[in-house]
Short mmCIF file of C-alpha atoms and ligand atoms in Angstrom, two decimals:
data_model
loop_
_atom_site.label_atom_id
_atom_site.label_comp_id
_atom_site.label_asym_id
_atom_site.label_seq_id
_atom_site.Cartn_x
_atom_site.Cartn_y
_atom_site.Cartn_z
CA MET W 662 0.00 0.00 0.00
CA ALA W 663 2.76 2.42 1.01
CA GLY W 664 4.78 1.49 -2.07
CA PHE W 665 1.79 2.13 -4.32
CA ALA W 666 1.17 5.48 -2.62
CA ALA W 667 4.84 6.42 -3.04
CA LEU W 668 4.72 5.65 -6.77
CA CYS W 669 1.48 7.54 -7.33
CA ALA W 670 2.77 10.56 -5.43
CA ALA W 671 6.06 10.48 -7.33
CA GLU W 672 4.42 10.18 -10.72
CA SER W 673 1.96 12.97 -10.03
CA VAL W 674 4.83 15.27 -9.02
CA ALA W 675 6.75 14.16 -12.11
CA ALA W 676 3.80 15.15 -14.26
CA ARG W 677 4.22 18.64 -12.83
CA VAL W 678 8.01 18.79 -12.92
CA ARG W 679 8.93 16.69 -15.97
CA PRO W 680 7.44 13.35 -17.03
CA GLN W 681 10.97 12.02 -17.62
CA ALA W 682 11.88 12.72 -13.98
CA GLY W 683 9.51 10.08 -12.55
CA PRO W 684 11.41 7.36 -10.68
CA VAL W 685 10.36 4.45 -12.92
CA VAL W 686 11.35 6.24 -16.12
CA ALA W 687 14.54 7.65 -14.58
CA VAL W 688 15.72 4.33 -13.19
CA GLY W 689 14.67 2.61 -16.42
CA GLY W 690 16.60 5.16 -18.46
CA ALA W 691 19.67 4.72 -16.29
CA ALA W 692 19.36 0.95 -16.77
CA VAL W 693 19.08 1.34 -20.55
CA ASP W 694 22.21 3.51 -20.59
CA ARG W 695 24.14 0.93 -18.62
CA THR W 696 23.03 -1.96 -20.80
CA PRO W 697 25.93 -3.38 -22.84
CA ALA W 698 25.42 -3.67 -26.59
CA GLY W 699 24.96 -7.45 -26.39
CA VAL W 700 22.20 -7.31 -23.79
CA LYS W 701 20.41 -4.47 -25.55
CA ASP W 702 20.52 -6.49 -28.70
CA TRP W 703 19.18 -9.55 -26.92
CA ALA W 704 16.32 -7.47 -25.50
CA ILE W 705 15.45 -6.08 -28.94
CA GLN W 706 15.63 -9.56 -30.48
CA ASN W 707 13.38 -11.08 -27.81
CA PHE W 708 10.96 -8.30 -27.00
CA GLY W 709 11.23 -6.15 -30.12
CA THR W 710 9.76 -2.72 -29.71
CA ASP W 711 8.09 -3.95 -26.50
CA ASP W 712 11.49 -3.98 -24.79
CA LYS W 713 10.63 -0.74 -22.99
CA LEU W 714 7.39 -2.16 -21.61
CA VAL W 715 9.20 -5.27 -20.42
CA LEU W 716 11.82 -3.13 -18.70
CA GLN W 717 9.25 -0.99 -16.90
CA ALA W 718 7.22 -4.05 -15.88
CA GLY W 719 10.45 -5.51 -14.51
CA ILE W 720 11.13 -2.38 -12.48
CA LEU W 721 7.59 -2.43 -11.08
CA ALA W 722 7.94 -6.11 -10.17
CA VAL W 723 11.22 -5.45 -8.33
CA LEU W 724 9.60 -2.51 -6.52
CA ALA W 725 6.62 -4.64 -5.48
CA LEU W 726 8.98 -7.29 -4.14
CA PHE W 727 10.98 -4.78 -2.11
CA ALA W 728 7.82 -3.06 -0.94
CA SER W 729 6.43 -6.27 0.54
CA THR W 730 9.78 -7.05 2.15
CA LEU W 731 9.84 -3.59 3.73
CA GLY W 732 6.23 -4.08 4.78
CA PHE W 733 7.10 -7.22 6.74
CA LEU W 734 10.17 -5.53 8.16
CA ALA W 735 8.09 -2.56 9.32
CA LEU W 736 5.86 -4.82 11.43
CA ARG W 737 8.83 -5.42 13.72
CA HIS W 738 10.93 -2.35 13.08
CA ARG W 739 8.78 0.56 12.08
CA ARG W 740 11.60 3.05 11.69
CA THR W 741 13.87 0.77 9.71
CA GLY W 742 11.05 -0.11 7.35
CA ALA W 743 10.22 3.53 6.77
CA CYS W 744 13.89 4.36 6.22
CA GLY W 745 14.05 1.58 3.65
CA VAL W 746 11.44 3.43 1.60
CA LEU W 747 13.56 6.56 1.80
CA VAL W 748 16.52 4.63 0.36
CA PHE W 749 14.43 3.96 -2.74
CA GLY W 750 13.70 7.65 -2.93
CA VAL W 751 17.42 8.33 -2.97
CA VAL W 752 17.97 5.79 -5.77
CA GLY W 753 15.22 7.42 -7.84
CA ALA W 754 16.51 10.93 -7.14
CA VAL W 755 20.09 10.05 -8.05
CA ALA W 756 18.94 8.35 -11.26
CA ALA W 757 16.70 11.28 -12.23
CA THR W 758 19.27 14.02 -11.63
CA GLY W 759 21.99 12.00 -13.35
CA ARG W 760 20.11 11.61 -16.63
CA PRO W 761 21.68 13.35 -19.62
CA ASP W 762 18.50 15.34 -20.15
CA SER W 763 18.10 16.18 -16.47
CA ALA W 764 16.78 19.67 -15.74
CA GLY W 765 18.78 19.73 -12.50
CA LEU W 766 17.87 19.27 -8.86
CA THR W 767 14.14 19.70 -9.45
CA ASP W 768 14.25 16.29 -11.12
CA ALA W 769 14.87 14.79 -7.68
CA LEU W 770 11.54 16.13 -6.42
CA PRO W 771 9.25 13.33 -7.67
CA SER W 772 11.35 10.62 -6.02
CA VAL W 773 11.82 12.59 -2.81
CA VAL W 774 8.14 13.49 -2.42
CA GLY W 775 7.10 9.94 -3.30
CA ALA W 776 9.53 8.39 -0.83
CA VAL W 777 8.54 10.69 2.00
CA ALA W 778 4.85 9.99 1.38
CA GLY W 779 5.54 6.24 1.25
CA ALA W 780 7.73 6.26 4.36
CA VAL W 781 5.24 8.21 6.44
CA LEU W 782 2.38 6.00 5.31
CA LEU W 783 4.30 2.82 6.05
CA TYR W 784 5.18 4.15 9.51
CA VAL W 785 1.59 5.02 10.30
CA LEU W 786 0.11 1.82 8.87
CA ALA W 787 2.68 -0.34 10.65
CA GLY W 788 1.82 1.46 13.86
CA ARG W 789 -1.77 0.33 13.49
CA LEU W 790 -0.64 -3.26 13.03
CA ARG W 791 2.13 -3.28 15.56
CA TRP W 792 0.28 -4.99 18.33
CA ALA W 793 -0.60 -7.87 16.11
CA GLY W 794 3.05 -8.31 15.25
CA GLN W 795 4.16 -8.18 18.84
CA ALA W 796 1.41 -10.45 20.03
CA SER W 797 2.46 -13.21 17.66
CA GLU W 798 5.88 -13.25 19.27
CA GLU W 799 4.43 -14.33 22.58
CA PRO W 800 4.21 -18.10 22.91
CA GLY W 801 0.78 -19.57 23.37
CA ARG W 802 -1.05 -16.71 21.66
CA SER W 803 -2.10 -16.91 18.11
CA ALA W 804 -1.91 -13.87 15.90
CA GLY W 805 -4.85 -15.10 13.90
CA GLY W 806 -7.47 -14.33 16.52
CA SER W 807 -9.74 -11.34 16.62
CA GLY W 808 -7.80 -8.17 15.97
CA ALA W 809 -9.33 -6.20 18.78
CA ALA W 810 -8.52 -8.92 21.29
CA GLU W 811 -4.89 -8.83 20.17
CA GLY W 812 -4.88 -5.12 20.77
CA TRP W 813 -4.30 -3.94 17.22
CA ASP W 814 -6.22 -1.13 15.78
CA ARG W 815 -8.05 -2.82 12.96
CA ARG W 816 -10.48 -0.02 12.43
CA GLY W 817 -7.71 2.57 12.45
CA PHE W 818 -5.72 0.51 9.97
CA VAL W 819 -8.63 0.12 7.58
CA ARG W 820 -9.40 3.82 7.84
CA VAL W 821 -5.85 4.94 7.09
CA ALA W 822 -5.41 2.34 4.35
CA THR W 823 -8.63 3.35 2.61
CA ALA W 824 -7.77 7.02 2.81
CA ALA W 825 -4.29 6.31 1.47
CA ALA W 826 -5.61 4.22 -1.42
CA ALA W 827 -8.08 6.94 -2.35
CA ALA W 828 -5.42 9.64 -2.11
CA SER W 829 -3.02 7.60 -4.25
CA ALA W 830 -5.63 6.99 -6.91
CA GLY W 831 -6.47 10.69 -6.80
CA ALA W 832 -2.82 11.65 -7.17
CA GLY W 833 -2.53 9.23 -10.07
CA VAL W 834 -5.50 10.74 -11.89
CA LEU W 835 -4.25 14.26 -11.17
CA GLY W 836 -0.84 13.29 -12.52
CA ARG W 837 -2.33 12.04 -15.76
CA THR W 838 -4.36 15.19 -16.19
CA LEU W 839 -1.33 17.38 -15.50
CA ALA W 840 0.83 15.38 -17.90
CA GLY W 841 -1.86 15.94 -20.51
CA THR W 842 -1.81 19.71 -19.95
CA ARG W 843 1.96 19.77 -20.10
CA SER W 844 2.13 18.19 -23.55
CA ARG W 845 -0.82 20.23 -24.84
CA ASP W 846 1.38 23.00 -26.19
CA ALA W 847 3.51 20.50 -28.07
CA VAL W 848 0.46 18.75 -29.52
CA ALA W 849 -1.08 22.08 -30.51
CA SER W 850 2.17 23.22 -32.11
CA ARG W 851 2.23 20.04 -34.19
CA GLU W 852 -1.37 20.50 -35.26
CA ASP W 853 -0.56 24.06 -36.32
CA VAL W 854 2.27 23.03 -38.63
CA VAL W 855 1.54 23.54 -42.30
CA LEU W 856 4.35 22.12 -44.38
CA PRO W 857 4.97 24.42 -47.37
CA SER W 858 5.18 22.62 -50.66
CA PRO W 859 8.75 21.56 -51.26
CA GLY W 860 10.89 23.55 -53.66
CA SER W 861 12.53 20.34 -54.77
CA ARG W 862 9.98 17.57 -55.08
CA ALA W 863 10.66 13.86 -55.06
CA ALA W 864 9.98 12.31 -58.43
CA ALA W 865 6.75 10.35 -58.36
CA THR W 866 7.37 6.83 -57.14
CA PRO W 867 7.42 4.71 -60.30
CA ALA W 868 4.29 2.59 -60.54
CA GLY W 869 6.52 -0.42 -61.04
CA ALA W 870 8.35 0.09 -57.74
CA GLN W 871 5.76 -2.05 -55.99
CA VAL W 872 5.68 -5.69 -57.10
CA ARG W 873 2.16 -7.06 -57.32
CA VAL W 874 2.68 -10.04 -55.08
CA ASP W 875 0.72 -10.60 -51.87
CA GLY W 876 2.79 -10.46 -48.71
CA VAL W 877 5.43 -8.02 -49.93
CA SER W 878 5.82 -4.99 -47.69
CA PRO W 879 4.43 -1.75 -49.13
CA PHE W 880 7.06 0.31 -50.95
CA VAL W 881 6.35 3.32 -48.73
CA THR W 882 5.94 2.32 -45.10
CA PRO W 883 2.95 4.04 -43.48
CA ASN W 884 3.96 6.10 -40.43
CA LYS W 885 1.95 3.94 -38.07
CA ASP W 886 3.84 0.82 -39.23
CA PHE W 887 7.27 2.44 -39.34
CA TYR W 888 9.65 0.70 -36.93
CA ARG W 889 10.67 2.68 -33.88
CA VAL W 890 14.00 2.28 -32.13
CA ASP W 891 15.17 4.67 -29.43
CA THR W 892 16.07 4.84 -25.77
CA ALA W 893 13.19 7.13 -24.79
CA LEU W 894 10.90 5.55 -22.18
CA VAL W 895 8.67 8.61 -22.50
CA VAL W 896 8.38 10.01 -26.02
CA PRO W 897 9.63 13.61 -25.85
CA LYS W 898 6.86 16.09 -26.65
CA VAL W 899 8.60 19.17 -27.95
CA ASP W 900 6.80 22.45 -28.58
CA ALA W 901 7.81 23.54 -32.09
CA THR W 902 7.19 27.20 -31.30
CA THR W 903 9.89 27.29 -28.62
CA TRP W 904 12.22 24.73 -30.25
CA ARG W 905 15.64 25.97 -31.36
CA LEU W 906 18.55 24.28 -33.08
CA ARG W 907 22.09 25.43 -32.40
CA ILE W 908 24.93 24.80 -34.85
CA HIS W 909 28.40 25.32 -33.44
CA GLY W 910 31.81 23.76 -32.89
CA LYS W 911 35.12 23.25 -34.65
CA GLY W 912 35.48 25.16 -37.89
CA VAL W 913 32.06 26.79 -37.57
CA ARG W 914 32.88 30.34 -38.58
CA ARG W 915 29.34 31.62 -38.11
CA PRO W 916 27.53 29.70 -35.35
CA LEU W 917 23.80 29.70 -35.88
CA THR W 918 20.61 29.20 -33.93
CA VAL W 919 17.47 28.50 -35.96
CA SER W 920 13.82 28.18 -35.05
CA PHE W 921 11.25 25.88 -36.62
CA ASP W 922 9.82 28.81 -38.60
CA ASP W 923 13.32 29.67 -39.86
CA LEU W 924 13.52 26.16 -41.28
CA LEU W 925 10.06 26.40 -42.84
CA ARG W 926 11.15 29.57 -44.66
CA ARG W 927 14.04 27.76 -46.34
CA GLU W 928 13.73 25.71 -49.50
CA LEU W 929 12.40 22.30 -48.59
CA ILE W 930 13.43 19.12 -50.33
CA GLU W 931 11.32 16.02 -50.50
CA ARG W 932 13.01 12.62 -50.86
CA ASP W 933 12.20 8.93 -50.55
CA ILE W 934 14.78 7.42 -48.24
CA THR W 935 14.99 3.99 -46.66
CA LEU W 936 16.03 4.00 -43.01
CA THR W 937 17.62 0.93 -41.44
CA CYS W 938 18.54 0.10 -37.86
CA VAL W 939 21.91 -1.46 -37.10
CA SER W 940 20.03 -3.83 -34.79
CA ASN W 941 18.19 -5.31 -37.75
CA GLU W 942 18.94 -9.03 -37.99
CA VAL W 943 19.20 -10.64 -41.41
CA GLY W 944 15.56 -10.93 -42.49
CA GLY W 945 14.44 -8.50 -39.80
CA ALA W 946 11.83 -5.76 -39.78
CA TYR W 947 13.79 -2.69 -38.59
CA VAL W 948 13.83 -1.14 -42.03
CA GLY W 949 11.32 1.16 -43.66
CA THR W 950 10.92 3.74 -46.38
CA ALA W 951 9.31 7.13 -46.00
CA ARG W 952 8.93 10.24 -48.10
CA TRP W 953 10.81 12.77 -45.99
CA THR W 954 10.50 16.54 -46.27
CA GLY W 955 13.24 18.71 -44.87
CA VAL W 956 16.03 21.19 -45.18
CA ARG W 957 19.33 20.38 -46.90
CA LEU W 958 21.78 19.93 -44.08
CA ALA W 959 24.85 20.52 -46.27
CA ASP W 960 23.60 23.99 -47.25
CA LEU W 961 22.93 24.95 -43.67
CA LEU W 962 26.38 23.79 -42.57
CA ALA W 963 28.04 25.55 -45.51
CA GLU W 964 26.30 28.80 -44.52
CA CYS W 965 27.86 28.43 -41.08
CA GLY W 966 31.25 28.24 -42.74
CA VAL W 967 31.73 24.49 -42.31
CA ARG W 968 34.06 22.91 -44.87
CA LEU W 969 34.30 19.25 -45.84
CA PRO W 970 37.22 17.43 -44.24
CA SER W 971 38.45 16.65 -47.78
CA HIS W 972 38.55 20.42 -48.38
CA GLY W 973 40.58 21.09 -45.26
CA GLY W 974 37.72 21.41 -42.75
CA PRO W 975 38.98 20.68 -39.23
CA ALA W 976 35.90 18.71 -38.09
CA ASP W 977 35.22 15.21 -39.39
CA GLN W 978 32.34 14.33 -37.06
CA LEU W 979 28.95 15.99 -36.78
CA VAL W 980 27.41 15.22 -33.40
CA ALA W 981 23.66 15.68 -33.13
CA ARG W 982 22.16 16.02 -29.65
CA SER W 983 18.52 15.47 -28.86
CA VAL W 984 16.30 16.96 -26.18
CA ASP W 985 16.53 13.63 -24.33
CA GLY W 986 20.31 13.67 -24.25
CA MET W 987 20.95 11.20 -27.08
CA THR W 988 24.11 11.87 -29.07
CA ILE W 989 24.56 10.59 -32.63
CA GLY W 990 27.71 11.17 -34.66
CA SER W 991 27.89 11.20 -38.47
CA PRO W 992 30.85 11.74 -40.79
CA VAL W 993 30.83 15.38 -41.97
CA GLU W 994 32.13 14.12 -45.31
CA ASP W 995 29.01 11.98 -45.86
CA VAL W 996 26.63 14.70 -44.71
CA MET W 997 28.16 17.24 -47.15
CA ASP W 998 29.14 15.06 -50.11
CA GLY W 999 26.06 15.92 -52.12
CA ARG W 1000 23.70 13.23 -50.88
CA ASP W 1001 20.31 14.29 -49.55
CA ALA W 1002 21.25 14.55 -45.89
CA MET W 1003 18.50 16.58 -44.28
CA LEU W 1004 16.92 18.00 -41.22
CA ALA W 1005 13.56 16.35 -41.73
CA LEU W 1006 10.35 18.08 -40.68
CA GLY W 1007 7.88 15.92 -42.54
CA MET W 1008 7.29 12.19 -42.92
CA ASN W 1009 4.93 10.87 -45.58
CA GLY W 1010 3.14 14.18 -45.97
CA GLU W 1011 2.60 15.08 -42.34
CA PRO W 1012 4.73 16.72 -39.66
CA LEU W 1013 6.97 14.11 -38.01
CA PRO W 1014 5.02 11.97 -35.56
CA PHE W 1015 6.23 12.56 -31.97
CA ALA W 1016 7.68 9.06 -31.83
CA HIS W 1017 9.71 9.73 -34.97
CA GLY W 1018 11.28 12.95 -33.79
CA PHE W 1019 8.89 15.92 -33.95
CA PRO W 1020 9.67 18.70 -34.63
CA VAL W 1021 12.98 17.93 -36.37
CA ARG W 1022 15.21 14.92 -36.93
CA MET W 1023 18.16 14.08 -39.09
CA VAL W 1024 18.09 11.68 -42.03
CA VAL W 1025 21.24 10.76 -43.95
CA PRO W 1026 20.89 8.26 -46.81
CA GLY W 1027 23.28 5.33 -46.61
CA LEU W 1028 24.03 5.28 -42.88
CA TYR W 1029 22.43 3.23 -40.12
CA GLY W 1030 20.09 5.23 -37.88
CA TYR W 1031 22.38 5.21 -34.84
CA VAL W 1032 25.03 7.18 -36.78
CA SER W 1033 22.72 9.48 -38.70
CA ALA W 1034 19.08 9.80 -37.73
CA CYS W 1035 18.93 11.75 -34.47
CA LYS W 1036 15.30 12.42 -33.46
CA TRP W 1037 14.16 15.45 -31.44
CA VAL W 1038 17.48 17.08 -32.39
CA GLU W 1039 18.31 20.41 -30.76
CA ASP W 1040 22.05 20.81 -31.17
CA LEU W 1041 24.59 20.12 -33.91
CA GLU W 1042 28.23 20.21 -32.92
CA LEU W 1043 31.15 19.96 -35.32
CA THR W 1044 33.93 17.93 -33.74
CA THR W 1045 36.28 15.05 -34.56
CA PHE W 1046 36.01 11.29 -34.27
CA ASP W 1047 39.24 11.39 -32.25
CA THR W 1048 37.94 13.66 -29.54
CA TYR W 1049 34.36 12.59 -29.00
CA ASP W 1050 32.50 9.27 -28.81
CA PRO W 1051 28.68 9.57 -28.94
CA TYR W 1052 26.23 7.41 -27.01
CA TRP W 1053 26.27 4.14 -28.96
CA ILE W 1054 30.01 4.22 -29.58
CA ARG W 1055 30.63 4.24 -25.83
CA ARG W 1056 28.52 1.10 -25.74
CA GLY W 1057 30.49 -0.99 -28.18
CA TRP W 1058 29.10 -0.01 -31.59
CA ALA W 1059 31.28 1.11 -34.49
CA ARG W 1060 32.13 4.78 -35.06
CA ARG W 1061 31.33 4.57 -38.76
CA ALA W 1062 28.52 2.44 -40.07
CA PRO W 1063 27.39 2.59 -43.68
CA VAL W 1064 24.37 0.37 -44.34
CA LYS W 1065 25.35 -3.14 -45.50
CA THR W 1066 23.90 -4.53 -48.73
CA GLN W 1067 20.98 -6.70 -47.68
CA SER W 1068 17.93 -8.50 -49.02
CA ARG W 1069 14.89 -10.08 -47.46
CA ILE W 1070 12.32 -12.62 -48.57
CA ASP W 1071 8.86 -11.28 -47.65
CA THR W 1072 6.94 -14.12 -49.21
CA PRO W 1073 6.59 -17.07 -48.80
CA LYS W 1074 6.74 -16.83 -45.04
CA PRO W 1075 8.91 -19.27 -43.08
CA PHE W 1076 7.29 -22.73 -42.80
CA ALA W 1077 4.62 -21.84 -45.36
CA ARG W 1078 3.03 -24.76 -47.21
CA PRO W 1079 2.49 -23.57 -50.78
CA LYS W 1080 1.08 -25.86 -53.48
CA ALA W 1081 3.41 -27.34 -56.08
CA GLY W 1082 3.63 -25.31 -59.28
CA ALA W 1083 4.21 -21.60 -59.76
CA VAL W 1084 5.03 -19.93 -56.44
CA MET W 1085 5.98 -16.26 -56.32
CA VAL W 1086 9.00 -15.55 -54.20
CA ALA W 1087 9.38 -11.83 -53.52
CA GLY W 1088 10.77 -9.28 -51.17
CA VAL W 1089 13.00 -6.25 -50.79
CA ALA W 1090 16.70 -5.48 -51.12
CA TRP W 1091 18.59 -2.39 -49.99
CA ALA W 1092 22.01 -0.79 -50.25
CA GLN W 1093 21.19 2.85 -49.58
CA HIS W 1094 23.13 5.39 -51.59
CA ARG W 1095 24.73 2.68 -53.70
CA GLY W 1096 21.58 1.21 -55.18
CA ILE W 1097 20.59 -2.36 -55.99
CA ASP W 1098 21.61 -3.81 -59.35
CA LYS W 1099 20.75 -7.45 -59.04
CA VAL W 1100 18.89 -9.88 -56.81
CA GLU W 1101 19.28 -13.63 -57.09
CA VAL W 1102 17.36 -16.50 -55.56
CA ARG W 1103 18.57 -19.99 -54.92
CA VAL W 1104 16.47 -23.06 -54.20
CA ASP W 1105 18.25 -25.48 -51.87
CA ASP W 1106 21.81 -25.89 -53.19
CA GLY W 1107 20.85 -25.16 -56.78
CA PRO W 1108 22.23 -22.44 -59.03
CA TRP W 1109 21.56 -18.75 -58.34
CA ARG W 1110 18.70 -17.52 -60.54
CA GLU W 1111 18.18 -13.89 -61.32
CA ALA W 1112 15.04 -12.38 -59.84
CA THR W 1113 13.03 -9.71 -61.65
CA LEU W 1114 13.81 -6.31 -60.18
CA ALA W 1115 10.97 -3.87 -59.63
CA ALA W 1116 11.52 -0.33 -60.89
CA GLU W 1117 14.05 1.65 -58.91
CA ASP W 1118 12.77 4.71 -57.06
CA SER W 1119 16.21 6.02 -56.13
CA ARG W 1120 19.47 4.54 -54.99
CA ASP W 1121 18.59 5.72 -51.49
CA THR W 1122 15.55 3.48 -51.30
CA TRP W 1123 15.05 -0.22 -51.12
CA ARG W 1124 14.11 -2.09 -54.24
CA GLN W 1125 11.54 -4.83 -54.55
CA TRP W 1126 12.06 -8.02 -56.50
CA SER W 1127 10.18 -11.17 -57.43
CA TYR W 1128 10.99 -14.61 -58.75
CA ALA W 1129 8.56 -17.09 -60.24
CA TRP W 1130 9.53 -20.42 -58.78
CA GLN W 1131 8.40 -23.74 -60.23
CA ALA W 1132 8.00 -25.41 -56.89
CA THR W 1133 8.29 -29.17 -56.57
CA LYS W 1134 6.86 -31.20 -53.72
CA GLY W 1135 8.85 -31.48 -50.51
CA GLY W 1136 10.87 -29.33 -48.18
CA HIS W 1137 12.93 -26.53 -49.71
CA THR W 1138 15.17 -23.73 -48.56
CA LEU W 1139 14.93 -20.43 -50.44
CA THR W 1140 17.88 -18.06 -50.15
CA VAL W 1141 18.30 -14.56 -51.52
CA ARG W 1142 21.31 -12.36 -52.23
CA ALA W 1143 21.64 -8.87 -53.65
CA THR W 1144 24.36 -7.12 -55.63
CA ASP W 1145 24.76 -3.40 -55.20
CA ARG W 1146 25.80 -0.90 -57.84
CA THR W 1147 29.43 -0.98 -56.78
CA GLY W 1148 29.34 -4.63 -57.90
CA THR W 1149 29.59 -5.95 -54.35
CA VAL W 1150 27.63 -9.14 -53.80
CA GLN W 1151 25.91 -9.40 -50.42
CA THR W 1152 28.28 -11.41 -48.30
CA GLN W 1153 27.45 -14.88 -47.12
CA LYS W 1154 29.58 -14.32 -44.04
CA ARG W 1155 27.31 -14.23 -41.03
CA ALA W 1156 27.85 -11.43 -38.54
CA ARG W 1157 25.87 -10.38 -35.50
CA THR W 1158 24.45 -6.87 -35.38
CA VAL W 1159 27.15 -5.63 -32.99
CA PRO W 1160 29.30 -3.68 -33.85
CA ASP W 1161 28.35 -2.47 -37.33
CA GLY W 1162 25.32 -4.36 -38.60
CA ALA W 1163 24.31 -7.94 -39.34
CA SER W 1164 25.50 -9.70 -42.48
CA GLY W 1165 24.68 -13.01 -44.10
CA ARG W 1166 21.86 -14.15 -46.33
CA HIS W 1167 18.18 -14.52 -45.58
CA SER W 1168 16.68 -17.96 -46.10
CA VAL W 1169 13.19 -19.26 -45.69
CA VAL W 1170 12.27 -22.92 -45.29
CA VAL W 1171 8.97 -24.04 -46.86
CA THR W 1172 7.17 -27.30 -47.47
CA VAL W 1173 5.61 -27.59 -50.92
CA GLU W 1174 2.48 -29.73 -50.92
N1 LIG Q 854 16.97 10.96 -29.87
C1 LIG Q 854 17.17 9.75 -30.40
N2 LIG Q 854 17.30 9.62 -31.74
C2 LIG Q 854 17.49 8.40 -32.30
C3 LIG Q 854 17.59 7.24 -31.50
C4 LIG Q 854 17.45 7.40 -30.08
O1 LIG Q 854 17.54 6.44 -29.30
N3 LIG Q 854 17.23 8.66 -29.58
N4 LIG Q 854 17.79 6.02 -32.08
C5 LIG Q 854 18.38 5.99 -33.41
C6 LIG Q 854 18.27 4.70 -34.06
S1 LIG Q 854 19.24 3.47 -33.42
C7 LIG Q 854 17.51 4.49 -35.18
S2 LIG Q 854 17.61 3.06 -36.03
C8 LIG Q 854 16.59 5.52 -35.66
C9 LIG Q 854 15.19 4.96 -35.75
O2 LIG Q 854 14.31 5.94 -36.17
P1 LIG Q 854 12.74 5.64 -36.09
O3 LIG Q 854 12.44 5.26 -34.67
O4 LIG Q 854 12.06 6.87 -36.54
O5 LIG Q 854 12.49 4.49 -37.03
O6 LIG Q 854 16.56 6.64 -34.82
C10 LIG Q 854 17.80 7.05 -34.33
N5 LIG Q 854 17.61 8.31 -33.65
MO1 LIG Q 855 19.18 1.75 -34.82
#
């Protein structure tokens, strides 16, 4: 009861202070930051995008366990039990103030208030039960008898407990309402965004980019289906009207701070770009294509006086920082080499969804998301790879990570039982910024057969393919491989996702009936 009250109090204060400062989110965030690459990968593999839910459920379970332990302890030692609750407050406060996005000491408030409320309640409740606890220590007297006879204040306990439960529930509801008010400005600012029509439009997606085979992923991934990978336990809700982006650092002759409206006044480009996560296993789903609208990042940097490293610029790493303290480093050379690196404001015709980085995120064709696609970005710093390691690099991932040439069979699904005869095998292949030139399919250990490529949208997008297979009865393994425009054939060498992306070839086992 006291533990529940402590949590409700803490979360309702957090709603007032900062949703990210609540003890569960703060401790969860600290845990995520301390998770080694291997474990994080394991969590993503096993729980997918639900990994955050699993983590928070785990934290709640641990808290419940400790709360009951402290409850039993408090029956004998009221003060010690109550102090135990305070220890949890300290853990929450330290975690919250130590977060990279911490707003300072005020972030300790939710944990402190929650712990004090919990400790006081535990002390009072245990006081009402104390006689029962002491009675049971005396031999010959059972603690199970009538409460009043044992001398414990049953009525008092029930009264306090009921009041506490009601107050906790009330605090919880109040917290939710407050949290809603807090994000209202951000939601309103997103609703107010009208994306001007881009000065440089994306060419219409060729009709032939989508193969007409059931089970193949749509060429453009709808926003609601777009994979989401980030460390944010609470999606940051940023108000676009107060948002600013600062550009500064080594070799920046004219540092710049821009607002969202400043960006809207610039020429917008619109491009189809496929985004891939380094945590995507061979055959995995952490890849998607969107039509992004944004501002050319190279132009903006050039206006600040930034030069390419190959032209003598002193900075070779561009570090993007987000409002939640994420840091993502990209090679300045790649960002400025003429590819469509952008500060994206729009995704598939609407302002960025909050989960995908509203108001502004980076997108750089050809690089995995963790070295290019900072969401909720608010700061761009020019630095060097030698002097600064961003978030993921400190956790075992590679400094530089161009997307590896990959292909995936979307249909048939693993363990499908198609009928003998013509079976369409189809899927996607990607090698962003190089382009896909060939896809081949192999049945069992047979020869590689060329698949039919769908029309190419751009070399920054994935490309669909299909292969009409004359399937014969029995079990078969279908394998796919792609060749990119540099002539590199997708390697058969299997590699885990850590440190710079999975490699190997996707196979699907089917039984033809
Ligand atoms: N602020 C922030 N930006 C981030 C991340 C993050 O954890 N925090 N994750 C990165 C990773 S690993 C990937 S793959 C992409 C995923 O973008 P999406 O969630 O929009 O698909 O965002 C990148 N940008
Ligand atoms: Mo990623």
